[in-house]
Amino acid sequence: MTADYNFAYLDEQTKRMIRRALLKAVAVPGYQVPFASREMPMPYGWGTGGVQVTAACLTPDDTLKVIDQGADDTTNAVSIRNFFHRTAGIVTTEETEAASIIQTRHRIPEAPLSEQQILVYQVPIPEPLRFLEPRETETRKMHELQEYGLMHVKLYEDIARHGHIATTYAYPVKVAGRYVMDPSPIPKFDNPKLSDCAALQLFGAGREQRIYAIPPHTKVVSLDFEDHPFDPGHWDEDCALCGASNSYLDEVILDDAGGRMFVCSDSAHCRTRRKAGHVGPLGAPYKEEDA
Amino acid sequence: MTGMPLLRVAGLSKSYGRRVGCTDVGFDLWPGEVLGVVGESGSGKTTLLNCIGGNLAPDAGKVVYDTRADGLRDTLAMSEPERRMLMRTDWAFVHQNPRDGLRMAVSAGANVGERLMAVGARHYGRIRGAALDWLERVEIAAERIDDRPAAFSGGMQQRLQIARNLVTGPRLVFMDEPTGGLDVSVQARLLDLIRGLVRELGLSAIIVTHDLAVVRLLADRLLVMKDGRVIEAGLTDQVLDDPQQAYTQLLVSSVLQV
């Protein structure tokens, strides 16, 4: 850590302001709290909201993990991890269990989270009603009066056009029986993990200047129709490297002849399983030097 | 018919700064009655309708409505959730321009189903069934249910708007120039449809128009407005056949006879 930066980049007044917004967000689960988002040294869309929330939560004793689409080794994850390593001098990790704060883009880790952990989401568009109702004044009114029929109009439209609810990510949820919330673009596969999660879940949208939260052990319900219930989806394949049958899989194209493999999107989860001796159909036994 | 009016408007006024929208308008609307409001452009017809229908807040006056649950209530004194609930269940508002009343980005079926979902319907099959039923009643072919309103003709859009509004079984319908911008043969069919629905469902309606033929066909009673005031009121035939006010006489004699 260089002394040129205040701890975790942001000045103390800014962190106080963000913490106040966080406290309000935790007190009103699912409610979008406005906050004075700062310019960060990265472009909007790269996680400026999540980074500010993480900066406001970090203490020198924290261990940080950053994932992007489940993986620890993609550009966004690596650069944010380096950013906090440099500006806060904290320890970083790739293991889900070892982290006290996990900043994520588009995934929830496969390993169950604990009460000691905070999960910070990067959110591009916090308003779930935005695509159907462009007026901010009107969407606020709809949240205020719990007029959420419009959300079902979107799901109706999905079924009418595709025969099933074709929303596969950013699938709208209702938090604690009150606010309808956009869970950020996580796959709907992860939606069941939002509910009754032991960890504190915080959502930061930098460009849109909104923070919202799901406190630990809060009921989160995915919206659906009685005759078209919510379905988290499944794969016919198992992970080709670790053989996991219940994790979220990425498709990897192998050649020009239609060859493909499916691997865990959560790279830490896959590595842990291979370390424990699980081997998938295309995987080789785990060796320490692979890591 | 009960002994109570469905809607009682008293002393309703609205001004836009120094410009007058409507002044001291009052009338009773009885269950099953269709009231026409006529007058030239700028006479305050639409302002009046928007004030009664809850789209605009009037400066003064009362709009008392006979609610299903607890009888006569001043809608202007209601809390906002109550008023909005009333607006999407027991009331219906048909806009002059169907684009104002429809959601153009979603299919016809979703447009009709929106009000049902807004009041808590969560069964896709039943919502779709109700949408099909209503499309048929407004003479839109069932196979158009998944088309967007943008793909519809003006007359079909207007009929879709009517279906979307009537699906929750409202008792009071506000219509602002429902036939505006349609050619005459389409107008005639639409009027026929509206007349049928109003009679069949026993709806009360307030129809704002500058077209005297529309009120002649649909309205039981008539208000004539000029400069924000009601200058003449009475049974439709009486007002049109024997106008008392100079302005009404002018209005009636201005209609081109073919």
Coordinates of C-alpha atoms in Angstrom, one line a residue:
Chain A
M1 CA 0.0 0.0 0.0
T2 CA 1.3 3.4 -0.9
A3 CA 0.7 6.3 1.5
D4 CA -0.4 8.5 -1.4
Y5 CA -3.9 7.0 -1.1
N6 CA -6.3 7.2 1.8
F7 CA -7.2 3.7 2.9
A8 CA -9.3 2.0 0.2
Y9 CA -9.0 5.0 -2.2
L10 CA -12.1 7.0 -1.1
D11 CA -11.8 9.8 1.5
E12 CA -13.4 9.2 4.9
Q13 CA -16.4 11.6 4.3
T14 CA -17.4 9.8 1.1
K15 CA -17.2 6.4 2.9
R16 CA -19.4 7.8 5.7
M17 CA -21.9 9.0 3.1
I18 CA -21.9 5.5 1.5
R19 CA -22.2 3.8 4.8
R20 CA -25.2 5.9 5.7
A21 CA -26.8 4.8 2.4
L22 CA -25.9 1.2 3.2
L23 CA -27.5 1.3 6.6
K24 CA -30.7 2.7 5.1
A25 CA -30.7 0.0 2.4
V26 CA -30.3 -2.7 5.0
A27 CA -33.1 -1.2 7.1
V28 CA -35.5 -1.2 4.0
P29 CA -34.7 -4.4 2.1
G30 CA -34.8 -4.1 -1.6
Y31 CA -35.4 -0.3 -1.6
Q32 CA -33.1 1.7 -3.9
V33 CA -31.3 4.3 -1.8
P34 CA -29.9 7.2 -3.8
F35 CA -26.3 8.1 -3.0
A36 CA -23.7 10.6 -4.3
S37 CA -21.7 8.2 -6.5
R38 CA -18.1 9.4 -7.1
E39 CA -16.0 9.3 -10.2
M40 CA -13.8 6.2 -9.9
P41 CA -10.6 5.6 -11.8
M42 CA -12.4 3.1 -14.1
P43 CA -15.2 3.5 -16.6
Y44 CA -18.9 3.2 -15.8
G45 CA -20.0 -0.3 -16.4
W46 CA -16.8 -1.8 -14.9
G47 CA -18.1 -1.9 -11.4
T48 CA -17.8 1.6 -10.1
G49 CA -20.9 1.1 -7.8
G50 CA -19.6 -2.2 -6.4
V51 CA -16.1 -0.7 -5.9
Q52 CA -17.5 2.2 -3.9
V53 CA -19.6 -0.2 -1.7
T54 CA -16.6 -2.4 -1.2
A55 CA -14.4 0.6 -0.3
A56 CA -16.9 1.7 2.3
C57 CA -17.1 -1.8 3.9
L58 CA -13.4 -2.7 3.9
T59 CA -11.3 -2.7 7.1
P60 CA -7.6 -3.4 7.2
D61 CA -8.4 -6.9 8.6
D62 CA -10.6 -7.9 5.6
T63 CA -9.8 -10.5 3.0
L64 CA -11.1 -9.6 -0.4
K65 CA -12.2 -11.9 -3.3
V66 CA -13.4 -10.4 -6.6
I67 CA -15.1 -12.5 -9.2
D68 CA -16.3 -11.6 -12.7
Q69 CA -18.9 -14.0 -14.2
G70 CA -17.8 -16.5 -11.5
A71 CA -14.1 -16.4 -12.4
D72 CA -11.2 -15.0 -10.4
D73 CA -8.9 -14.6 -13.3
T74 CA -10.8 -12.4 -15.8
T75 CA -9.8 -8.8 -16.5
N76 CA -12.4 -7.0 -14.4
A77 CA -11.8 -9.3 -11.4
V78 CA -8.0 -9.0 -11.6
S79 CA -7.9 -5.2 -11.9
I80 CA -10.4 -4.6 -9.1
R81 CA -8.4 -7.0 -6.9
N82 CA -5.2 -5.2 -7.7
F83 CA -6.8 -1.8 -7.1
F84 CA -7.7 -2.7 -3.5
H85 CA -4.4 -4.4 -3.0
R86 CA -2.7 -1.2 -3.9
T87 CA -5.0 1.3 -2.3
A88 CA -5.9 -0.6 0.9
G89 CA -3.1 -3.0 1.3
I90 CA -5.5 -5.8 2.3
V91 CA -5.1 -9.5 1.7
T92 CA -6.8 -10.9 -1.4
T93 CA -7.9 -14.5 -2.0
E94 CA -9.4 -16.7 -4.6
E95 CA -11.1 -19.0 -2.1
T96 CA -14.7 -18.3 -1.4
E97 CA -14.5 -19.6 2.2
A98 CA -11.4 -17.5 3.0
A99 CA -12.9 -14.2 2.0
S100 CA -14.7 -11.8 4.3
I101 CA -15.9 -9.5 1.4
I102 CA -16.6 -10.8 -2.0
Q103 CA -17.3 -8.4 -4.8
T104 CA -19.1 -10.0 -7.7
R105 CA -20.2 -9.3 -11.2
H106 CA -23.0 -11.5 -12.5
R107 CA -22.6 -14.5 -10.3
I108 CA -23.2 -15.8 -6.7
P109 CA -20.4 -18.2 -5.6
E110 CA -21.5 -21.9 -5.6
A111 CA -20.1 -22.5 -2.0
P112 CA -22.6 -21.5 0.7
L113 CA -21.8 -18.2 2.3
S114 CA -21.6 -17.5 6.1
E115 CA -22.8 -14.8 8.5
Q116 CA -19.2 -13.4 8.5
Q117 CA -19.2 -12.6 4.8
I118 CA -20.5 -9.7 2.7
L119 CA -21.4 -10.1 -0.9
V120 CA -21.1 -6.9 -3.0
Y121 CA -22.8 -6.9 -6.4
Q122 CA -22.0 -4.6 -9.3
V123 CA -25.3 -3.3 -10.8
P124 CA -25.7 -1.7 -14.2
I125 CA -29.4 -0.8 -14.1
P126 CA -31.0 -1.0 -10.6
E127 CA -34.6 -0.3 -11.7
P128 CA -36.4 -3.6 -12.6
L129 CA -39.4 -1.6 -14.1
R130 CA -37.2 0.6 -16.3
F131 CA -37.7 -1.1 -19.6
L132 CA -41.4 -0.9 -19.4
E133 CA -41.7 2.4 -17.7
P134 CA -39.1 5.0 -18.6
R135 CA -40.3 7.7 -16.2
E136 CA -38.3 7.7 -12.9
T137 CA -41.2 9.7 -11.2
E138 CA -43.6 6.9 -12.2
T139 CA -41.4 4.0 -11.2
R140 CA -40.8 5.5 -7.8
K141 CA -44.6 5.9 -7.4
M142 CA -45.1 2.3 -8.4
H143 CA -42.6 1.1 -5.8
E144 CA -44.2 3.4 -3.2
L145 CA -47.7 2.0 -3.9
Q146 CA -46.5 -1.6 -4.6
E147 CA -48.0 -1.4 -8.1
Y148 CA -46.0 -4.3 -9.6
G149 CA -48.5 -5.6 -12.2
L150 CA -46.2 -4.2 -14.9
M151 CA -43.5 -6.7 -14.0
H152 CA -45.9 -9.5 -14.8
V153 CA -46.7 -7.9 -18.1
K154 CA -43.1 -8.5 -19.0
L155 CA -43.3 -12.1 -18.0
Y156 CA -46.6 -12.5 -19.8
E157 CA -44.9 -11.1 -22.9
D158 CA -42.1 -13.7 -22.5
I159 CA -44.6 -16.6 -22.4
A160 CA -46.7 -15.2 -25.2
R161 CA -43.6 -15.0 -27.5
H162 CA -41.5 -17.9 -26.4
G163 CA -43.9 -20.3 -24.7
H164 CA -42.0 -20.0 -21.4
I165 CA -40.5 -17.2 -19.2
A166 CA -37.5 -16.4 -21.4
T167 CA -35.9 -14.0 -18.9
T168 CA -32.7 -15.8 -17.9
Y169 CA -30.7 -13.2 -16.1
A170 CA -31.6 -10.1 -14.0
Y171 CA -34.7 -12.1 -13.2
P172 CA -37.0 -9.9 -11.0
V173 CA -37.5 -10.8 -7.4
K174 CA -39.6 -9.6 -4.5
V175 CA -37.7 -9.0 -1.3
A176 CA -39.2 -9.6 2.1
G177 CA -42.7 -9.4 0.6
R178 CA -42.4 -5.7 -0.3
Y179 CA -40.0 -4.3 -2.9
V180 CA -39.5 -5.8 -6.3
M181 CA -35.8 -5.7 -7.0
D182 CA -33.4 -6.3 -9.9
P183 CA -30.9 -8.9 -8.6
S184 CA -28.3 -7.4 -11.0
P185 CA -27.5 -9.6 -14.1
I186 CA -26.9 -12.8 -12.3
P187 CA -28.3 -15.9 -14.1
K188 CA -31.7 -17.0 -12.8
F189 CA -29.9 -20.1 -11.7
D190 CA -28.5 -18.1 -8.8
N191 CA -31.9 -16.6 -7.8
P192 CA -32.7 -19.3 -5.2
K193 CA -29.3 -18.5 -3.5
L194 CA -30.5 -14.9 -2.8
S195 CA -33.2 -16.1 -0.4
D196 CA -32.3 -16.9 3.2
C197 CA -28.6 -16.2 2.4
A198 CA -26.5 -16.1 5.6
A199 CA -24.3 -13.3 4.2
L200 CA -25.2 -9.7 3.9
Q201 CA -25.8 -8.8 0.2
L202 CA -25.2 -5.3 -0.9
F203 CA -25.9 -3.9 -4.4
G204 CA -24.1 -0.8 -5.8
A205 CA -25.0 1.0 -9.1
G206 CA -22.4 3.7 -9.7
R207 CA -23.7 5.3 -12.8
E208 CA -27.3 5.2 -11.6
Q209 CA -26.3 6.3 -8.1
R210 CA -28.3 3.7 -6.2
I211 CA -27.5 1.3 -3.4
Y212 CA -29.8 -1.5 -2.2
A213 CA -29.4 -4.5 0.1
I214 CA -30.7 -7.9 1.2
P215 CA -30.0 -8.4 4.9
P216 CA -29.0 -11.9 6.0
H217 CA -31.7 -14.6 6.1
T218 CA -34.3 -12.5 4.1
K219 CA -37.0 -14.2 2.0
V220 CA -36.5 -13.4 -1.7
V221 CA -39.1 -14.8 -4.1
S222 CA -38.7 -14.9 -7.9
L223 CA -41.8 -13.6 -9.7
D224 CA -43.8 -16.1 -11.8
F225 CA -47.3 -17.2 -12.8
E226 CA -49.3 -19.9 -11.0
D227 CA -49.3 -22.0 -14.2
H228 CA -45.7 -21.1 -15.2
P229 CA -43.7 -21.4 -12.0
F230 CA -40.2 -20.1 -11.7
D231 CA -37.6 -22.6 -13.0
P232 CA -33.9 -22.0 -12.3
G233 CA -32.9 -24.1 -15.3
H234 CA -30.6 -27.1 -15.6
W235 CA -28.0 -28.7 -17.9
D236 CA -27.9 -32.1 -19.4
E237 CA -24.1 -32.1 -19.0
D238 CA -21.9 -32.2 -15.9
C239 CA -18.8 -30.0 -15.6
A240 CA -16.2 -31.4 -18.0
L241 CA -13.3 -30.7 -15.6
C242 CA -14.7 -31.5 -12.1
G243 CA -17.8 -33.5 -12.9
A244 CA -20.1 -31.2 -10.8
S245 CA -23.7 -31.8 -11.7
N246 CA -25.3 -28.9 -9.7
S247 CA -23.2 -25.8 -10.6
Y248 CA -23.7 -23.1 -13.2
L249 CA -21.8 -24.1 -16.4
D250 CA -20.2 -22.0 -19.1
E251 CA -20.0 -23.4 -22.7
V252 CA -16.5 -23.4 -24.2
I253 CA -16.1 -23.9 -27.9
L254 CA -13.2 -26.3 -28.6
D255 CA -12.8 -26.4 -32.4
D256 CA -14.5 -25.5 -35.7
A257 CA -16.3 -28.9 -35.9
G258 CA -18.9 -28.3 -33.2
G259 CA -16.8 -29.6 -30.4
R260 CA -17.7 -28.0 -27.0
M261 CA -17.3 -28.5 -23.3
F262 CA -19.2 -27.3 -20.3
V263 CA -17.2 -26.1 -17.3
C264 CA -18.1 -24.5 -14.0
S265 CA -18.3 -20.8 -14.3
D266 CA -17.2 -20.5 -10.6
S267 CA -13.5 -21.2 -11.1
A268 CA -12.8 -21.4 -7.3
H269 CA -15.5 -24.0 -6.9
C270 CA -14.2 -26.1 -9.8
R271 CA -10.6 -26.0 -8.4
T272 CA -11.7 -26.9 -4.9
R273 CA -13.6 -29.9 -6.3
R274 CA -10.7 -31.1 -8.4
K275 CA -8.4 -30.7 -5.4
A276 CA -10.7 -33.0 -3.5
G277 CA -10.2 -35.6 -6.2
H278 CA -13.3 -35.1 -8.5
V279 CA -12.5 -35.5 -12.2
G280 CA -14.9 -34.8 -15.1
P281 CA -15.0 -36.5 -18.5
L282 CA -12.4 -34.1 -20.0
G283 CA -10.4 -33.3 -16.9
A284 CA -7.1 -34.6 -15.7
P285 CA -6.3 -35.3 -12.0
Y286 CA -5.4 -32.2 -10.1
K287 CA -1.8 -31.2 -9.8
E288 CA -0.5 -28.4 -7.6
E289 CA 1.5 -26.7 -10.4
D290 CA -1.8 -26.3 -12.5
A291 CA -2.9 -23.7 -10.0
Chain B
M1 CA -81.6 2.1 -10.7
T2 CA -80.8 3.4 -7.3
G3 CA -81.9 6.7 -6.0
M4 CA -78.3 7.9 -5.9
P5 CA -76.2 9.3 -8.7
L6 CA -73.1 7.4 -9.6
L7 CA -71.0 10.5 -9.9
R8 CA -71.7 14.0 -8.6
V9 CA -69.5 16.8 -9.8
A10 CA -69.8 20.2 -8.1
G11 CA -68.1 23.5 -8.5
L12 CA -65.2 22.1 -10.4
S13 CA -62.6 24.7 -11.5
K14 CA -59.2 24.4 -13.0
S15 CA -57.0 27.2 -14.3
Y16 CA -53.6 27.2 -15.9
G17 CA -52.1 30.3 -14.3
R18 CA -54.2 33.1 -15.6
R19 CA -55.7 31.0 -18.4
V20 CA -59.0 29.4 -17.5
G21 CA -59.4 25.6 -18.1
C22 CA -62.9 25.2 -16.7
T23 CA -65.0 27.1 -14.2
D24 CA -67.6 26.0 -11.7
V25 CA -68.8 22.9 -13.6
G26 CA -71.3 20.7 -11.8
F27 CA -73.6 17.8 -12.9
D28 CA -74.9 14.5 -11.8
L29 CA -74.3 11.3 -13.7
W30 CA -76.7 8.4 -13.1
P31 CA -76.0 4.7 -13.3
G32 CA -76.3 3.5 -16.9
E33 CA -76.4 7.0 -18.3
V34 CA -74.2 8.4 -21.1
L35 CA -73.3 12.1 -20.8
G36 CA -71.9 13.9 -23.8
V37 CA -69.8 17.0 -23.4
V38 CA -69.5 19.2 -26.5
G39 CA -67.9 22.5 -27.4
E40 CA -65.3 23.9 -29.6
S41 CA -61.6 23.3 -29.2
G42 CA -60.2 25.1 -26.1
S43 CA -63.6 25.2 -24.4
G44 CA -62.3 23.2 -21.4
K45 CA -63.8 19.8 -22.3
T46 CA -60.6 17.8 -22.0
T47 CA -59.5 19.7 -18.9
L48 CA -62.9 18.8 -17.3
L49 CA -62.6 15.2 -18.2
N50 CA -59.0 15.0 -16.9
C51 CA -60.0 16.6 -13.6
I52 CA -62.9 14.2 -13.0
G53 CA -60.9 11.2 -14.2
G54 CA -58.0 11.9 -11.8
N55 CA -55.4 12.8 -14.4
L56 CA -55.3 16.4 -13.3
A57 CA -55.8 18.0 -9.9
P58 CA -58.5 20.6 -10.0
D59 CA -58.2 23.9 -8.1
A60 CA -61.6 23.7 -6.5
G61 CA -64.7 21.5 -6.4
K62 CA -65.8 18.1 -5.5
V63 CA -66.0 14.8 -7.5
V64 CA -68.2 12.4 -5.4
Y65 CA -68.3 8.9 -6.6
D66 CA -70.5 6.0 -5.4
T67 CA -67.8 3.4 -4.7
R68 CA -68.7 -0.3 -4.5
A69 CA -67.1 -0.7 -1.1
D70 CA -68.1 2.3 1.0
G71 CA -70.7 4.4 -0.9
L72 CA -70.3 8.0 -1.8
R73 CA -66.7 9.3 -1.5
D74 CA -65.0 12.5 -2.7
T75 CA -62.4 11.1 -5.0
L76 CA -60.3 14.2 -4.6
A77 CA -60.0 13.6 -0.9
M78 CA -59.1 10.0 -1.3
S79 CA -55.6 8.8 -0.6
E80 CA -53.5 8.3 -3.7
P81 CA -53.4 4.4 -3.5
E82 CA -57.2 4.4 -3.2
R83 CA -57.7 6.7 -6.1
R84 CA -55.2 4.8 -8.4
M85 CA -56.9 1.6 -7.4
L86 CA -60.3 3.1 -8.4
M87 CA -58.9 4.4 -11.6
R88 CA -57.7 0.9 -12.7
T89 CA -60.7 -1.1 -11.5
D90 CA -64.0 0.7 -11.5
W91 CA -63.1 3.5 -13.9
A92 CA -61.8 3.4 -17.4
F93 CA -60.2 6.1 -19.5
V94 CA -60.2 6.0 -23.3
H95 CA -57.7 8.5 -24.7
Q96 CA -58.2 10.4 -27.9
N97 CA -54.8 9.1 -29.2
P98 CA -54.6 5.3 -28.6
R99 CA -50.8 5.7 -28.2
D100 CA -51.5 7.5 -24.9
G101 CA -53.7 4.7 -23.6
L102 CA -51.8 1.7 -24.9
R103 CA -48.4 0.2 -24.1
M104 CA -47.0 0.2 -27.6
A105 CA -44.0 -2.0 -26.8
V106 CA -45.9 -5.1 -25.7
S107 CA -48.4 -7.3 -27.5
A108 CA -52.2 -6.8 -27.7
G109 CA -52.8 -9.7 -25.2
A110 CA -50.4 -8.1 -22.6
N111 CA -52.2 -4.8 -23.1
V112 CA -55.5 -6.3 -22.3
G113 CA -54.1 -8.4 -19.5
E114 CA -52.2 -5.5 -17.8
R115 CA -55.1 -4.3 -15.7
L116 CA -55.9 -7.8 -14.6
M117 CA -52.3 -8.3 -13.5
A118 CA -52.3 -4.9 -11.8
V119 CA -55.1 -6.2 -9.5
G120 CA -53.4 -9.4 -8.8
A121 CA -54.2 -12.0 -11.5
R122 CA -51.2 -14.4 -11.6
H123 CA -52.5 -17.2 -13.8
Y124 CA -51.2 -16.9 -17.3
G125 CA -53.9 -19.2 -18.9
R126 CA -56.8 -17.3 -17.3
I127 CA -55.3 -13.9 -18.2
R128 CA -54.8 -15.0 -21.8
G129 CA -58.4 -16.4 -21.9
A130 CA -59.8 -13.1 -20.7
A131 CA -57.7 -11.2 -23.3
L132 CA -59.0 -13.5 -26.1
D133 CA -62.5 -13.0 -24.9
W134 CA -62.2 -9.2 -25.0
L135 CA -60.4 -9.1 -28.3
E136 CA -63.3 -11.0 -29.8
R137 CA -65.8 -8.6 -28.2
V138 CA -64.1 -5.6 -29.8
E139 CA -63.9 -7.5 -33.1
I140 CA -60.1 -8.1 -33.2
A141 CA -59.2 -11.5 -34.6
A142 CA -57.8 -13.9 -32.1
E143 CA -54.7 -14.5 -34.1
R144 CA -53.6 -10.9 -33.6
I145 CA -53.3 -11.4 -29.9
D146 CA -49.5 -11.6 -30.0
D147 CA -49.0 -8.6 -32.4
R148 CA -47.9 -5.3 -31.1
P149 CA -50.4 -2.4 -31.3
A150 CA -48.0 -0.6 -33.6
A151 CA -49.0 -3.2 -36.2
F152 CA -52.7 -2.3 -35.9
S153 CA -54.7 0.2 -37.8
G154 CA -56.0 3.3 -36.0
G155 CA -59.4 1.9 -35.6
M156 CA -58.1 -1.4 -34.2
Q157 CA -55.8 0.4 -31.8
Q158 CA -58.8 2.4 -30.5
R159 CA -60.8 -0.8 -30.1
L160 CA -57.9 -2.5 -28.4
Q161 CA -57.8 0.5 -26.0
I162 CA -61.4 0.0 -25.2
A163 CA -60.9 -3.8 -24.6
R164 CA -57.9 -3.0 -22.3
N165 CA -60.0 -0.6 -20.3
L166 CA -63.2 -2.7 -20.0
V167 CA -61.5 -6.0 -19.0
T168 CA -61.8 -5.3 -15.2
G169 CA -65.5 -4.6 -15.5
P170 CA -65.5 -0.9 -14.8
R171 CA -68.8 1.0 -14.1
L172 CA -67.7 4.4 -15.3
V173 CA -65.9 5.1 -18.6
F174 CA -64.3 8.4 -19.6
M175 CA -63.8 8.9 -23.3
D176 CA -61.9 11.8 -24.8
E177 CA -62.8 12.1 -28.5
P178 CA -62.9 8.3 -29.0
T179 CA -63.5 8.7 -32.8
G180 CA -61.0 11.5 -33.4
G181 CA -58.7 10.9 -36.3
L182 CA -60.6 7.9 -37.7
D183 CA -62.3 7.9 -41.1
V184 CA -66.1 7.9 -41.2
S185 CA -66.8 4.3 -41.9
V186 CA -64.4 3.2 -39.2
Q187 CA -66.0 5.8 -36.9
A188 CA -69.4 4.3 -37.6
R189 CA -68.3 0.8 -36.7
L190 CA -66.6 2.0 -33.5
L191 CA -69.6 4.0 -32.4
D192 CA -71.7 0.9 -33.0
L193 CA -69.4 -1.1 -30.9
I194 CA -69.3 1.4 -28.1
R195 CA -73.1 1.8 -28.1
G196 CA -73.5 -2.0 -27.9
L197 CA -71.0 -2.4 -25.1
V198 CA -72.5 0.5 -23.1
R199 CA -76.0 -0.9 -23.4
E200 CA -74.9 -4.5 -22.8
L201 CA -72.8 -3.9 -19.8
G202 CA -74.9 -1.1 -18.3
L203 CA -71.9 1.3 -18.3
S204 CA -72.1 4.9 -17.4
A205 CA -69.9 7.1 -19.6
I206 CA -68.8 10.6 -20.1
I207 CA -67.9 11.3 -23.7
V208 CA -66.1 14.4 -24.7
T209 CA -66.2 15.3 -28.3
H210 CA -66.6 18.1 -30.8
D211 CA -68.6 15.8 -33.1
L212 CA -72.3 16.3 -32.7
A213 CA -73.1 13.1 -34.6
V214 CA -71.3 11.1 -31.9
V215 CA -73.3 12.5 -29.1
R216 CA -76.5 12.2 -31.0
L217 CA -75.9 8.5 -31.4
L218 CA -74.5 7.7 -27.9
A219 CA -75.4 10.3 -25.3
D220 CA -78.6 10.5 -23.2
R221 CA -77.8 13.9 -21.9
L222 CA -75.6 16.7 -23.1
L223 CA -73.5 19.5 -21.7
V224 CA -72.5 22.4 -24.0
M225 CA -69.3 24.1 -22.9
K226 CA -67.8 27.5 -24.0
D227 CA -64.9 29.3 -22.4
G228 CA -64.6 26.8 -19.5
R229 CA -68.3 27.1 -18.5
V230 CA -71.3 24.9 -19.1
I231 CA -73.7 27.2 -21.0
E232 CA -76.4 24.7 -21.8
A233 CA -77.5 21.3 -20.5
G234 CA -80.3 18.9 -21.2
L235 CA -81.5 15.8 -23.0
T236 CA -79.5 15.3 -26.1
D237 CA -82.3 15.5 -28.6
Q238 CA -83.7 18.5 -26.8
V239 CA -80.5 20.4 -26.9
L240 CA -79.7 19.5 -30.5
D241 CA -83.2 20.1 -31.9
D242 CA -84.1 23.1 -29.9
P243 CA -80.9 24.9 -28.8
Q244 CA -81.5 27.9 -26.5
Q245 CA -78.1 29.6 -26.3
A246 CA -76.7 31.5 -29.3
Y247 CA -73.5 29.5 -29.2
T248 CA -75.3 26.2 -29.2
Q249 CA -77.4 27.3 -32.1
L250 CA -74.3 28.2 -33.9
L251 CA -72.7 24.9 -33.1
V252 CA -75.8 22.9 -34.3
S253 CA -76.2 24.9 -37.5
S254 CA -72.5 24.5 -38.3
V255 CA -72.9 20.8 -38.9
L256 CA -72.6 20.1 -42.6
Q257 CA -75.7 18.3 -43.9
V258 CA -75.0 15.8 -46.6

